[in-house]
PDB file of C-alpha atoms in Angstrom:
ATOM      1  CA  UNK A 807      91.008  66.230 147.114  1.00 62.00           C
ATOM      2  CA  UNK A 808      88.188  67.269 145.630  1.00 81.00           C
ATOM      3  CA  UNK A 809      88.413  68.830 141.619  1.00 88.00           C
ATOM      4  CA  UNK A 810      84.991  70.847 141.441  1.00 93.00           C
ATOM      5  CA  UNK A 811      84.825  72.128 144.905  1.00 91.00           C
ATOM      6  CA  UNK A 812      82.237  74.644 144.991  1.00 89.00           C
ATOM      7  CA  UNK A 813      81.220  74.338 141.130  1.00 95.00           C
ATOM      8  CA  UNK A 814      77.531  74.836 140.554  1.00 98.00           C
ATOM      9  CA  UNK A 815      76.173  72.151 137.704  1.00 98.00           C
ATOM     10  CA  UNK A 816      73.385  71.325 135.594  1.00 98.00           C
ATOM     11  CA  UNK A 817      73.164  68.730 134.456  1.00 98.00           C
ATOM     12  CA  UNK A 818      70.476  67.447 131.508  1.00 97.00           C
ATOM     13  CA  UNK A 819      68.969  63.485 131.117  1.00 95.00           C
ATOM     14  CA  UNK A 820      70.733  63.218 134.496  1.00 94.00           C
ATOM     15  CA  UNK A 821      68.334  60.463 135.582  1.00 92.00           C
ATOM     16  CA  UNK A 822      69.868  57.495 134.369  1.00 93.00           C
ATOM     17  CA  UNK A 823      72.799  56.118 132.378  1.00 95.00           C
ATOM     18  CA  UNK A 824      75.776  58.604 131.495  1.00 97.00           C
ATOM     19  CA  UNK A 825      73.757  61.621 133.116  1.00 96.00           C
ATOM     20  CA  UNK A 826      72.761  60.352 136.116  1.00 96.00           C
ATOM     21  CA  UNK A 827      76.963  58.730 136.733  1.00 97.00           C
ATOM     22  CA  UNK A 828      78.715  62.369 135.833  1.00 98.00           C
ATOM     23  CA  UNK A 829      76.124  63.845 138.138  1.00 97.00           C
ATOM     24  CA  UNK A 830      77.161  61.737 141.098  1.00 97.00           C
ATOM     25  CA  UNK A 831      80.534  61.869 140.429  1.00 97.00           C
ATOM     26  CA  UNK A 832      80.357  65.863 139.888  1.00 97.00           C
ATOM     27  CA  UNK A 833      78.737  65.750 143.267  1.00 97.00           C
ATOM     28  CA  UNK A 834      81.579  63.466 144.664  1.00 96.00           C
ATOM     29  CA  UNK A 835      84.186  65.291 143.669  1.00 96.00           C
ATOM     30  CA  UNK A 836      82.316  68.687 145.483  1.00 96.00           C
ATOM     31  CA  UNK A 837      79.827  70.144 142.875  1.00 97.00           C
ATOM     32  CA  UNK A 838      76.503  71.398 143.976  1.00 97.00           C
ATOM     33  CA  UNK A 839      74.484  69.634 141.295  1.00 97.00           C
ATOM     34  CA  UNK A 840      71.367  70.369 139.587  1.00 97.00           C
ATOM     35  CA  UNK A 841      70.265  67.937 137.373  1.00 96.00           C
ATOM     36  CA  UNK A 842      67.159  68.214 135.037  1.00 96.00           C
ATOM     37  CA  UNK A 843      64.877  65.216 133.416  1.00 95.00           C
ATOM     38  CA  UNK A 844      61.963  64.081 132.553  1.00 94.00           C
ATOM     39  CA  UNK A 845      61.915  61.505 134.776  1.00 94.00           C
ATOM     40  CA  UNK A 846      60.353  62.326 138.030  1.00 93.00           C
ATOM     41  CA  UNK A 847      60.863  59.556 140.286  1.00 94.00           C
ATOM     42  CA  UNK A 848      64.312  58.574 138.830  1.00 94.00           C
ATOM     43  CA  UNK A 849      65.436  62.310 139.708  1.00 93.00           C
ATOM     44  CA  UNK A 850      64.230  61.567 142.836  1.00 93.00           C
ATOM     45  CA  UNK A 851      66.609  58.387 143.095  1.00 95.00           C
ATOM     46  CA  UNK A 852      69.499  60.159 141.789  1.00 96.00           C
ATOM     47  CA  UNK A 853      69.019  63.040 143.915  1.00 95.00           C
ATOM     48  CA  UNK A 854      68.842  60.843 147.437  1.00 95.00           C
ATOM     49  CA  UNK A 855      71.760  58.495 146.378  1.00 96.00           C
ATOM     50  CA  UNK A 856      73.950  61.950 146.016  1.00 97.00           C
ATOM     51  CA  UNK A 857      72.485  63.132 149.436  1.00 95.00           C
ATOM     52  CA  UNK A 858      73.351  59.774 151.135  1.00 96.00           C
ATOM     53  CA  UNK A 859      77.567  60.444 150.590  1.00 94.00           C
ATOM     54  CA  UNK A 860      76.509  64.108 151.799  1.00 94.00           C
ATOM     55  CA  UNK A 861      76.917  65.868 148.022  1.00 95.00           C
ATOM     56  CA  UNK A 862      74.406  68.603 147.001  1.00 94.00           C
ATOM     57  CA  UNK A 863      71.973  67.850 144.776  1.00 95.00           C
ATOM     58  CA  UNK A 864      68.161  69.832 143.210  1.00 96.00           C
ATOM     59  CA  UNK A 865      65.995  67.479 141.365  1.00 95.00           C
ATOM     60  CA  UNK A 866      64.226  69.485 138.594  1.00 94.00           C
ATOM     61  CA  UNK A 867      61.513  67.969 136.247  1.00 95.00           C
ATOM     62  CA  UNK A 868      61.801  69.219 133.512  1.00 94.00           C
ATOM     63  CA  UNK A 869      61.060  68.755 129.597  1.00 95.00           C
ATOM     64  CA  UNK A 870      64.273  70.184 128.064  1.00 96.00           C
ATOM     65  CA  UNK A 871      62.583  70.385 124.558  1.00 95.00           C
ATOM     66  CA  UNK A 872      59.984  73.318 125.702  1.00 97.00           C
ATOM     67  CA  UNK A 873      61.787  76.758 125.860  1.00 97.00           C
ATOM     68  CA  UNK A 874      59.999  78.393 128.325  1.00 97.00           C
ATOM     69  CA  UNK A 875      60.480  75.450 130.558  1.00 97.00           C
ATOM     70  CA  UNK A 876      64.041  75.512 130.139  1.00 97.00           C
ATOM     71  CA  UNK A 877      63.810  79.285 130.782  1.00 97.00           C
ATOM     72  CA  UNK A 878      62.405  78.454 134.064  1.00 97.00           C
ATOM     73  CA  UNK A 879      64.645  75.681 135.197  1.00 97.00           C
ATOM     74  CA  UNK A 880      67.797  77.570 134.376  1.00 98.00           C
ATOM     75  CA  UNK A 881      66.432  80.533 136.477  1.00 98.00           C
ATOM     76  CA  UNK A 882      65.703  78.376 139.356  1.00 97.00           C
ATOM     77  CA  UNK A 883      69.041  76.794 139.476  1.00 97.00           C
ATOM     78  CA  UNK A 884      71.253  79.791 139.032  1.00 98.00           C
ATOM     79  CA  UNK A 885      68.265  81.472 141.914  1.00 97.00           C
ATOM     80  CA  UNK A 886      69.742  78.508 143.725  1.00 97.00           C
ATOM     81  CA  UNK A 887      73.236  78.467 143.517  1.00 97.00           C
ATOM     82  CA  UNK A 888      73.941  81.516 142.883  1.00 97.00           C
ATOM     83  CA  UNK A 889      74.802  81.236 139.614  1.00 97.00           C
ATOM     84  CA  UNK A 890      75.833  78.014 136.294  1.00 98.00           C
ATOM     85  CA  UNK A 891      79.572  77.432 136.135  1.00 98.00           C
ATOM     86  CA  UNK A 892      79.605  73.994 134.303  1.00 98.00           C
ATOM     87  CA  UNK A 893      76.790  72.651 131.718  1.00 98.00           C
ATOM     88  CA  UNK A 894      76.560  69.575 131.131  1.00 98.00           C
ATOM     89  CA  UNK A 895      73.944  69.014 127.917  1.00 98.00           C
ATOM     90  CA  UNK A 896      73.608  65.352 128.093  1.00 97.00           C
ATOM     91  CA  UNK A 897      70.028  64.115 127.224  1.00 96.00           C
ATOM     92  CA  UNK A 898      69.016  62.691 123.806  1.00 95.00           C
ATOM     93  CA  UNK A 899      67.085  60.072 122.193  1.00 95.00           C
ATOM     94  CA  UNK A 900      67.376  57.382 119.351  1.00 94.00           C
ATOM     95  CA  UNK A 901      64.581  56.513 117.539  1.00 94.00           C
ATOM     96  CA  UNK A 902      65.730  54.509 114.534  1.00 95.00           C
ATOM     97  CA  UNK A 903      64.523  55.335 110.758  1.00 97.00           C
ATOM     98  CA  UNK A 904      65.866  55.974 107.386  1.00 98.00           C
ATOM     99  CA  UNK A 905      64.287  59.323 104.925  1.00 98.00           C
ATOM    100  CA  UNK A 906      61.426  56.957 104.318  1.00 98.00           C
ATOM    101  CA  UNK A 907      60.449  55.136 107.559  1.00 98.00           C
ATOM    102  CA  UNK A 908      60.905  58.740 109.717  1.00 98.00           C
ATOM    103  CA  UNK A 909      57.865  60.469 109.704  1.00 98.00           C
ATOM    104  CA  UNK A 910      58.418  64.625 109.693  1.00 98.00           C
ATOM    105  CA  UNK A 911      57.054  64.300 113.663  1.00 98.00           C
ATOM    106  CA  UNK A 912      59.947  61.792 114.977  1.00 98.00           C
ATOM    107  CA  UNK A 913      62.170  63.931 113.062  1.00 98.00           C
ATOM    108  CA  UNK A 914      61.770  67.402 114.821  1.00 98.00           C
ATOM    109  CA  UNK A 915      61.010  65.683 117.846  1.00 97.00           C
ATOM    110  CA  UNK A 916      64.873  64.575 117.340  1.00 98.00           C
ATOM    111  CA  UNK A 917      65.952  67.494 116.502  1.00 98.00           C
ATOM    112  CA  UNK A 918      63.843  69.425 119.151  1.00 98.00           C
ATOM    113  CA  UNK A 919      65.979  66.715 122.140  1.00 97.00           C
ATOM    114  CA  UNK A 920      68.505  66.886 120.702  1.00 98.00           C
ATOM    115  CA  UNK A 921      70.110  69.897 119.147  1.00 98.00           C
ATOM    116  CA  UNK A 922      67.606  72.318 120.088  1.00 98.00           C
ATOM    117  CA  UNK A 923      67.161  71.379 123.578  1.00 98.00           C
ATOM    118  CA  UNK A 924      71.392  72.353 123.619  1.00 98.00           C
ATOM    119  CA  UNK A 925      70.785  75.715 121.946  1.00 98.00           C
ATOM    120  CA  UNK A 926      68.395  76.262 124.454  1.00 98.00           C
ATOM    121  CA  UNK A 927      70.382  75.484 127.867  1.00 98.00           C
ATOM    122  CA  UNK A 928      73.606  77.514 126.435  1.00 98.00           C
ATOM    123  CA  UNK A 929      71.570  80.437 125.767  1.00 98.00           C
ATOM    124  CA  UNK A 930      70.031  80.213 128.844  1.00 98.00           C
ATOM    125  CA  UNK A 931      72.831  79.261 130.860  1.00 98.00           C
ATOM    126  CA  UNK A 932      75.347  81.569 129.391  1.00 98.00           C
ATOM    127  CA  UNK A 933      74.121  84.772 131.393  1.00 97.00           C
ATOM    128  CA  UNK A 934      74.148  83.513 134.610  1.00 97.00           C
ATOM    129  CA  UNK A 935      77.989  82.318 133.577  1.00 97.00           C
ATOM    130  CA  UNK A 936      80.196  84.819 135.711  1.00 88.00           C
ATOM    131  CA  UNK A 937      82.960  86.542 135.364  1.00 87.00           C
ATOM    132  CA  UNK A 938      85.476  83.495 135.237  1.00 90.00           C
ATOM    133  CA  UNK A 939      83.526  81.931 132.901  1.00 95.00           C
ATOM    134  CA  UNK A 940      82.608  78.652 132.752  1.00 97.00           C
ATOM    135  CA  UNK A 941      82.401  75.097 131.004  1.00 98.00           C
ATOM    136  CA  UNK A 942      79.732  73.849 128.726  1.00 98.00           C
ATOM    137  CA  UNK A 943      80.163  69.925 127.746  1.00 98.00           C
ATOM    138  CA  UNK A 944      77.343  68.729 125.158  1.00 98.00           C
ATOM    139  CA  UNK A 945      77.020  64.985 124.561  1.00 98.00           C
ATOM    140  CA  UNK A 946      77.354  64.059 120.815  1.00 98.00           C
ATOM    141  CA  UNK A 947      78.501  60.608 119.888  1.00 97.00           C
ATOM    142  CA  UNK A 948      80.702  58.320 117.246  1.00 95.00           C
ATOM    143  CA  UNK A 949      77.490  58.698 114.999  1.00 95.00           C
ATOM    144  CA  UNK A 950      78.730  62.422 115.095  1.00 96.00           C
ATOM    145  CA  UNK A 951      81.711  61.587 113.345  1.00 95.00           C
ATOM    146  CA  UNK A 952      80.559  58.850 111.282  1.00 93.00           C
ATOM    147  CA  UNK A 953      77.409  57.208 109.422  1.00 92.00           C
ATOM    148  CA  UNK A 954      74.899  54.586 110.656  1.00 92.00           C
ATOM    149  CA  UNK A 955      72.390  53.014 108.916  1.00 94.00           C
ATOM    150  CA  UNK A 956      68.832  53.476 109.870  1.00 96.00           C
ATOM    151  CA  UNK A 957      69.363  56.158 112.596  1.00 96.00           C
ATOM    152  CA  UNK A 958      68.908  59.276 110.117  1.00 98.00           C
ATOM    153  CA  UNK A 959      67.468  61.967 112.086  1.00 98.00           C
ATOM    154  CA  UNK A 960      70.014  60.735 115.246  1.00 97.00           C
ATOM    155  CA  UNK A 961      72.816  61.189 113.293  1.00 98.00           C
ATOM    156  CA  UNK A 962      71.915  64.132 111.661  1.00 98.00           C
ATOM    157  CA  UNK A 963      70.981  65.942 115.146  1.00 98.00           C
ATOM    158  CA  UNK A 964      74.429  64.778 116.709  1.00 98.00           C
ATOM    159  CA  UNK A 965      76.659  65.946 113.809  1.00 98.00           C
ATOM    160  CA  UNK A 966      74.648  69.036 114.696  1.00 98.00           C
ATOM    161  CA  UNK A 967      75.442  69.385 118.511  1.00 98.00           C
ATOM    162  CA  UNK A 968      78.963  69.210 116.650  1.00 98.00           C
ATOM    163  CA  UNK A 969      78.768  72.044 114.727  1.00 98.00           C
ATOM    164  CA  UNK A 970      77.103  73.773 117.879  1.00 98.00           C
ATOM    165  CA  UNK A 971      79.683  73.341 120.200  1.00 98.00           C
ATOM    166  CA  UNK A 972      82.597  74.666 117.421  1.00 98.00           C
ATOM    167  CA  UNK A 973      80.326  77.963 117.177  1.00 98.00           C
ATOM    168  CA  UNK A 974      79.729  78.399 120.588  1.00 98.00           C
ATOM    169  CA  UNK A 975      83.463  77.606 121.714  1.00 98.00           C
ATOM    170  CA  UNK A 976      84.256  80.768 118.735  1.00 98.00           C
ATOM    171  CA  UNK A 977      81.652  82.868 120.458  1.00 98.00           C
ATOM    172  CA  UNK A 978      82.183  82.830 123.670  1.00 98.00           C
ATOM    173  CA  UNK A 979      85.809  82.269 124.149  1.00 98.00           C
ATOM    174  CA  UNK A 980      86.611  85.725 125.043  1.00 97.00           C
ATOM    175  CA  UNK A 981      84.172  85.173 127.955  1.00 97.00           C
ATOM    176  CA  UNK A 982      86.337  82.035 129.074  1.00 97.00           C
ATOM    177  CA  UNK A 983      83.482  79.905 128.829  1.00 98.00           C
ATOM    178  CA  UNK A 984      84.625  76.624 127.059  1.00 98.00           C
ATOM    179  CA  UNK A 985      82.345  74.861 124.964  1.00 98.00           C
ATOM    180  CA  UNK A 986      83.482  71.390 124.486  1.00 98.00           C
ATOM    181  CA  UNK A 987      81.743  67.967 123.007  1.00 98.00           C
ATOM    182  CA  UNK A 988      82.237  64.346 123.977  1.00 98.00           C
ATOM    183  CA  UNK A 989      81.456  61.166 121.480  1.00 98.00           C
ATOM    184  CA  UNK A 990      80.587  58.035 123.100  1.00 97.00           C
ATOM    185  CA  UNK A 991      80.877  54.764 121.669  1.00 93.00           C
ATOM    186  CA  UNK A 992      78.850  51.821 122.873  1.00 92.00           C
ATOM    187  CA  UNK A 993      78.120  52.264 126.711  1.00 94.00           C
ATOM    188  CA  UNK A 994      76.177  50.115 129.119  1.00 93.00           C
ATOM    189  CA  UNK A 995      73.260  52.652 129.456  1.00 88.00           C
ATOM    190  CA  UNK A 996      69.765  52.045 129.141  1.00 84.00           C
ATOM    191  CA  UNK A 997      69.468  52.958 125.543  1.00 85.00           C
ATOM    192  CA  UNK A 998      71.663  49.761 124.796  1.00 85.00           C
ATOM    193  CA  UNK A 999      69.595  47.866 126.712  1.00 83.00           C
ATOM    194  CA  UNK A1000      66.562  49.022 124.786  1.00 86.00           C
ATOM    195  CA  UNK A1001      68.664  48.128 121.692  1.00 83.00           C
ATOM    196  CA  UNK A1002      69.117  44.939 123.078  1.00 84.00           C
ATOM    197  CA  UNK A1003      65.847  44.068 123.930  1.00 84.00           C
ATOM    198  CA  UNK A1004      64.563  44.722 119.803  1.00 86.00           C
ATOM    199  CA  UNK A1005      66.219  40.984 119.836  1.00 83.00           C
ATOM    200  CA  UNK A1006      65.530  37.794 120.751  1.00 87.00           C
ATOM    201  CA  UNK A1007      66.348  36.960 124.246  1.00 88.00           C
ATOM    202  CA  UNK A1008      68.653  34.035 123.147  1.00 87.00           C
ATOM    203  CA  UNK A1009      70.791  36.147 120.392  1.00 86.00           C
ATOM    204  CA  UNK A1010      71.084  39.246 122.921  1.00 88.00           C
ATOM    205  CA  UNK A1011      74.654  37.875 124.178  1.00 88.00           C
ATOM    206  CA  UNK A1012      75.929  37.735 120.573  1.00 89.00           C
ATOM    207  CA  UNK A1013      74.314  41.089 119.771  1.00 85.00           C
ATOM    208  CA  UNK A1014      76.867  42.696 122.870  1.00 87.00           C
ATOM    209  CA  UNK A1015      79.797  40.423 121.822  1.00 90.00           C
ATOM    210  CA  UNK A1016      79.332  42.054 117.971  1.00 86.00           C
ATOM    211  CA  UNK A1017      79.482  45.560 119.568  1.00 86.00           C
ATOM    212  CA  UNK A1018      82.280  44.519 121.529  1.00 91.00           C
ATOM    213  CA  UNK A1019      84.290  43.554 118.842  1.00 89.00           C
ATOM    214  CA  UNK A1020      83.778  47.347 117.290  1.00 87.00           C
ATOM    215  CA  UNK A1021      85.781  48.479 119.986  1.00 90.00           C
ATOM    216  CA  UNK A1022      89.585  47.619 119.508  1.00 92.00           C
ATOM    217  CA  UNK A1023      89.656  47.863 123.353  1.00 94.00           C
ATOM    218  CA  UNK A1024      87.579  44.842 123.242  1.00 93.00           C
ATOM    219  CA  UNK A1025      84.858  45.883 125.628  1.00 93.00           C
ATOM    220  CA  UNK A1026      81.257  48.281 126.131  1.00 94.00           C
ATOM    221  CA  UNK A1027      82.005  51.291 127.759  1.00 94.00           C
ATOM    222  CA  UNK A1028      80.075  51.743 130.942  1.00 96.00           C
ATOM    223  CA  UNK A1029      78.676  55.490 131.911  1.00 96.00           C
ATOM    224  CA  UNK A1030      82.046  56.038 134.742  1.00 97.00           C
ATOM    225  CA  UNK A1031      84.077  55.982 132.074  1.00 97.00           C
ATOM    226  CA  UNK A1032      82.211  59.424 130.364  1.00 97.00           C
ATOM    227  CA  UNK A1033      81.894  60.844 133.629  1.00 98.00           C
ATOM    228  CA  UNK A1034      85.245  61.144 134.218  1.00 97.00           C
ATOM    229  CA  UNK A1035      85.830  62.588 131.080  1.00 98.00           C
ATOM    230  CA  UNK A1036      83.474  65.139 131.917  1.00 98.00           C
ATOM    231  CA  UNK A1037      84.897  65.834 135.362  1.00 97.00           C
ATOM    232  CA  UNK A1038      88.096  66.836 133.468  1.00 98.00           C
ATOM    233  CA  UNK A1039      86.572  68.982 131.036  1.00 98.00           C
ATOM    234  CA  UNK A1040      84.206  70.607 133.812  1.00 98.00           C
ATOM    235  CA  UNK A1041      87.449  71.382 135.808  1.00 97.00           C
ATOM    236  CA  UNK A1042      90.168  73.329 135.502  1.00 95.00           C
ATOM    237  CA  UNK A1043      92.655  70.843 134.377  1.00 96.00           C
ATOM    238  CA  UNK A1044      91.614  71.419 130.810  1.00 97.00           C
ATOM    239  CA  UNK A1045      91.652  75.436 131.071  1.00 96.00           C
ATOM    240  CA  UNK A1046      93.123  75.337 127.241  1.00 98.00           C
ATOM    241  CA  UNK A1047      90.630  73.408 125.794  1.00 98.00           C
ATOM    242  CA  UNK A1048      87.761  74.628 123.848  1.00 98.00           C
ATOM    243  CA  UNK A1049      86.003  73.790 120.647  1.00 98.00           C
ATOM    244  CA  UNK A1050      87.246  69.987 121.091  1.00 98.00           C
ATOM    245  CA  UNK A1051      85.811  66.851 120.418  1.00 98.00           C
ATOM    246  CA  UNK A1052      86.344  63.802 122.454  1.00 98.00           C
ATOM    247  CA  UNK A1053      85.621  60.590 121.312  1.00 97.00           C
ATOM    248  CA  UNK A1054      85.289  58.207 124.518  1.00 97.00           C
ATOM    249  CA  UNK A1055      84.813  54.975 122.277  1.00 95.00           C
ATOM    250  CA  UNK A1056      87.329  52.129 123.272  1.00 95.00           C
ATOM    251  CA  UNK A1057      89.349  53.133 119.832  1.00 94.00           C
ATOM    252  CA  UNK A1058      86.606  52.553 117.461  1.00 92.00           C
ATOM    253  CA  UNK A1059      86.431  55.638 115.519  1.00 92.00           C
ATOM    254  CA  UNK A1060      90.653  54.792 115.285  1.00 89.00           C
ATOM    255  CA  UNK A1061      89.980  52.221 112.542  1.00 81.00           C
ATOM    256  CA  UNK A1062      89.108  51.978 108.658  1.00 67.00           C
ATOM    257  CA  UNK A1063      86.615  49.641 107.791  1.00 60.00           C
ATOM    258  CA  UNK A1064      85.515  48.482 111.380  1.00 52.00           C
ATOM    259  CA  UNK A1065      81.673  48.028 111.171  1.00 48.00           C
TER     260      UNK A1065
END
């Protein structure tokens, strides 16, 4: 049986990683799925893998950071389909930096990704949101609920989707639009393997076994297990939840003194 049968989605950094793995399971379980990136030609992949089971899928390039282009995208979709009923605000980046190695540009370009880009889609999306209502999930992270050394301007912006999703769930609740965030832990996605490949190719294997061990699960998370997370919380299985915040992290934000 399929959970999101007729569900129209858009989906953000749905090229690769955790984006592009909700959107084919969205599609999967019936969505018609819209997802938006930067990424040309790995839209392009995502989009013909989801047409190849027979799913629904429009591939929109698009730079989620520039308002007016986010303006346009939304319209498009909802032109589309008809109409948003789930949001799925996935996209960020992680440039690393403390207050004095992050210079004022890699900072707002963060923020702009980030937090910003999320302001943007909900206000955007929220209008073409009918009757009723609908989901928003935003991607946060454990560094939302805890510190990390030399990823400043990344944590910052992801304790602010936080904050963003609690005052959108209070806004917009009587609308039965739920506004909910997830926090990842460590999950097999290219941004680890960019992390990975900052080492030496022969200490790479001990780098994963260290952020194994920060899991009490014992293991990385790999992108299926967020996208199922955000098939329930796109569905109606979690009608009476809004304004929560999911950690999806193998147990590690369970412990004192982990790292």
């Amino acid at each position: 049986m399929q959970r999101l049968a007729k569900r129209r989605v858009a989906i953000t950094g749905a090229a690769s990683g955790i984006g592009r793995a909700t959107a084919i399971e969205l599609a999967r379980q019936g969505s018609r799925v819209a997802i938006l990136d930067i990424d040309g030609d790995a839209c392009a992949s995502v989009a013909e893998e989801i047409a190849r089971f027979g799913g629904t899928c429009l591939a929109q390039v698009t730079d989620i950071a520039d308002p007016e282009a986010v303006e346009r995208v939304v319209a498009a979709v909802a032109q589309e389909f008809g109409g948003i009923d789930v949001l799925f605000n996935n996209a960020g980046i992680m440039p690393e930096g403390t207050a004095l190695t992050t210079d004022l540009a890699t900072w707002q370009r963060v923020m702009d990704v980030n937090l910003t880009a999320m302001y943007l889609l909900a206000r955007a999306v929220l209008p073409h949101m009918g009757e009723g209502g609908g989901s928003i999930i935003n991607t946060a992270s454990v560094q939302a609920l805890l510190g990390h050394p030399n990823r400043l301007a990344y944590v910052t912006s992801k304790h602010g989707v936080v904050g963003l999703t609690r005052g959108l769930a209070a806004d917009h609740a009587a609308a039965k639009i739920r506004v909910n965030a997830i926090c990842p832990g460590t999950i097999d996605t290219p941004m680890l393997h960019r992390e990975l490949e900052k080492v030496p190719t022969g200490e790479r294997e001990a780098l994963l076994q260290s952020y194994r061990e920060l899991h009490p699960l014992g293991v990385i998370g790999q992108p299926e297990d967020v996208a199922h997370a955000v098939v329930f919380l796109a569905s109606d299985e979690s009608r009476f939840i809004t304004g929560a915040v999911l950690a999806i992290d193998g147990g590690y934000t369970s412990l004192i003194g982990h790292a």
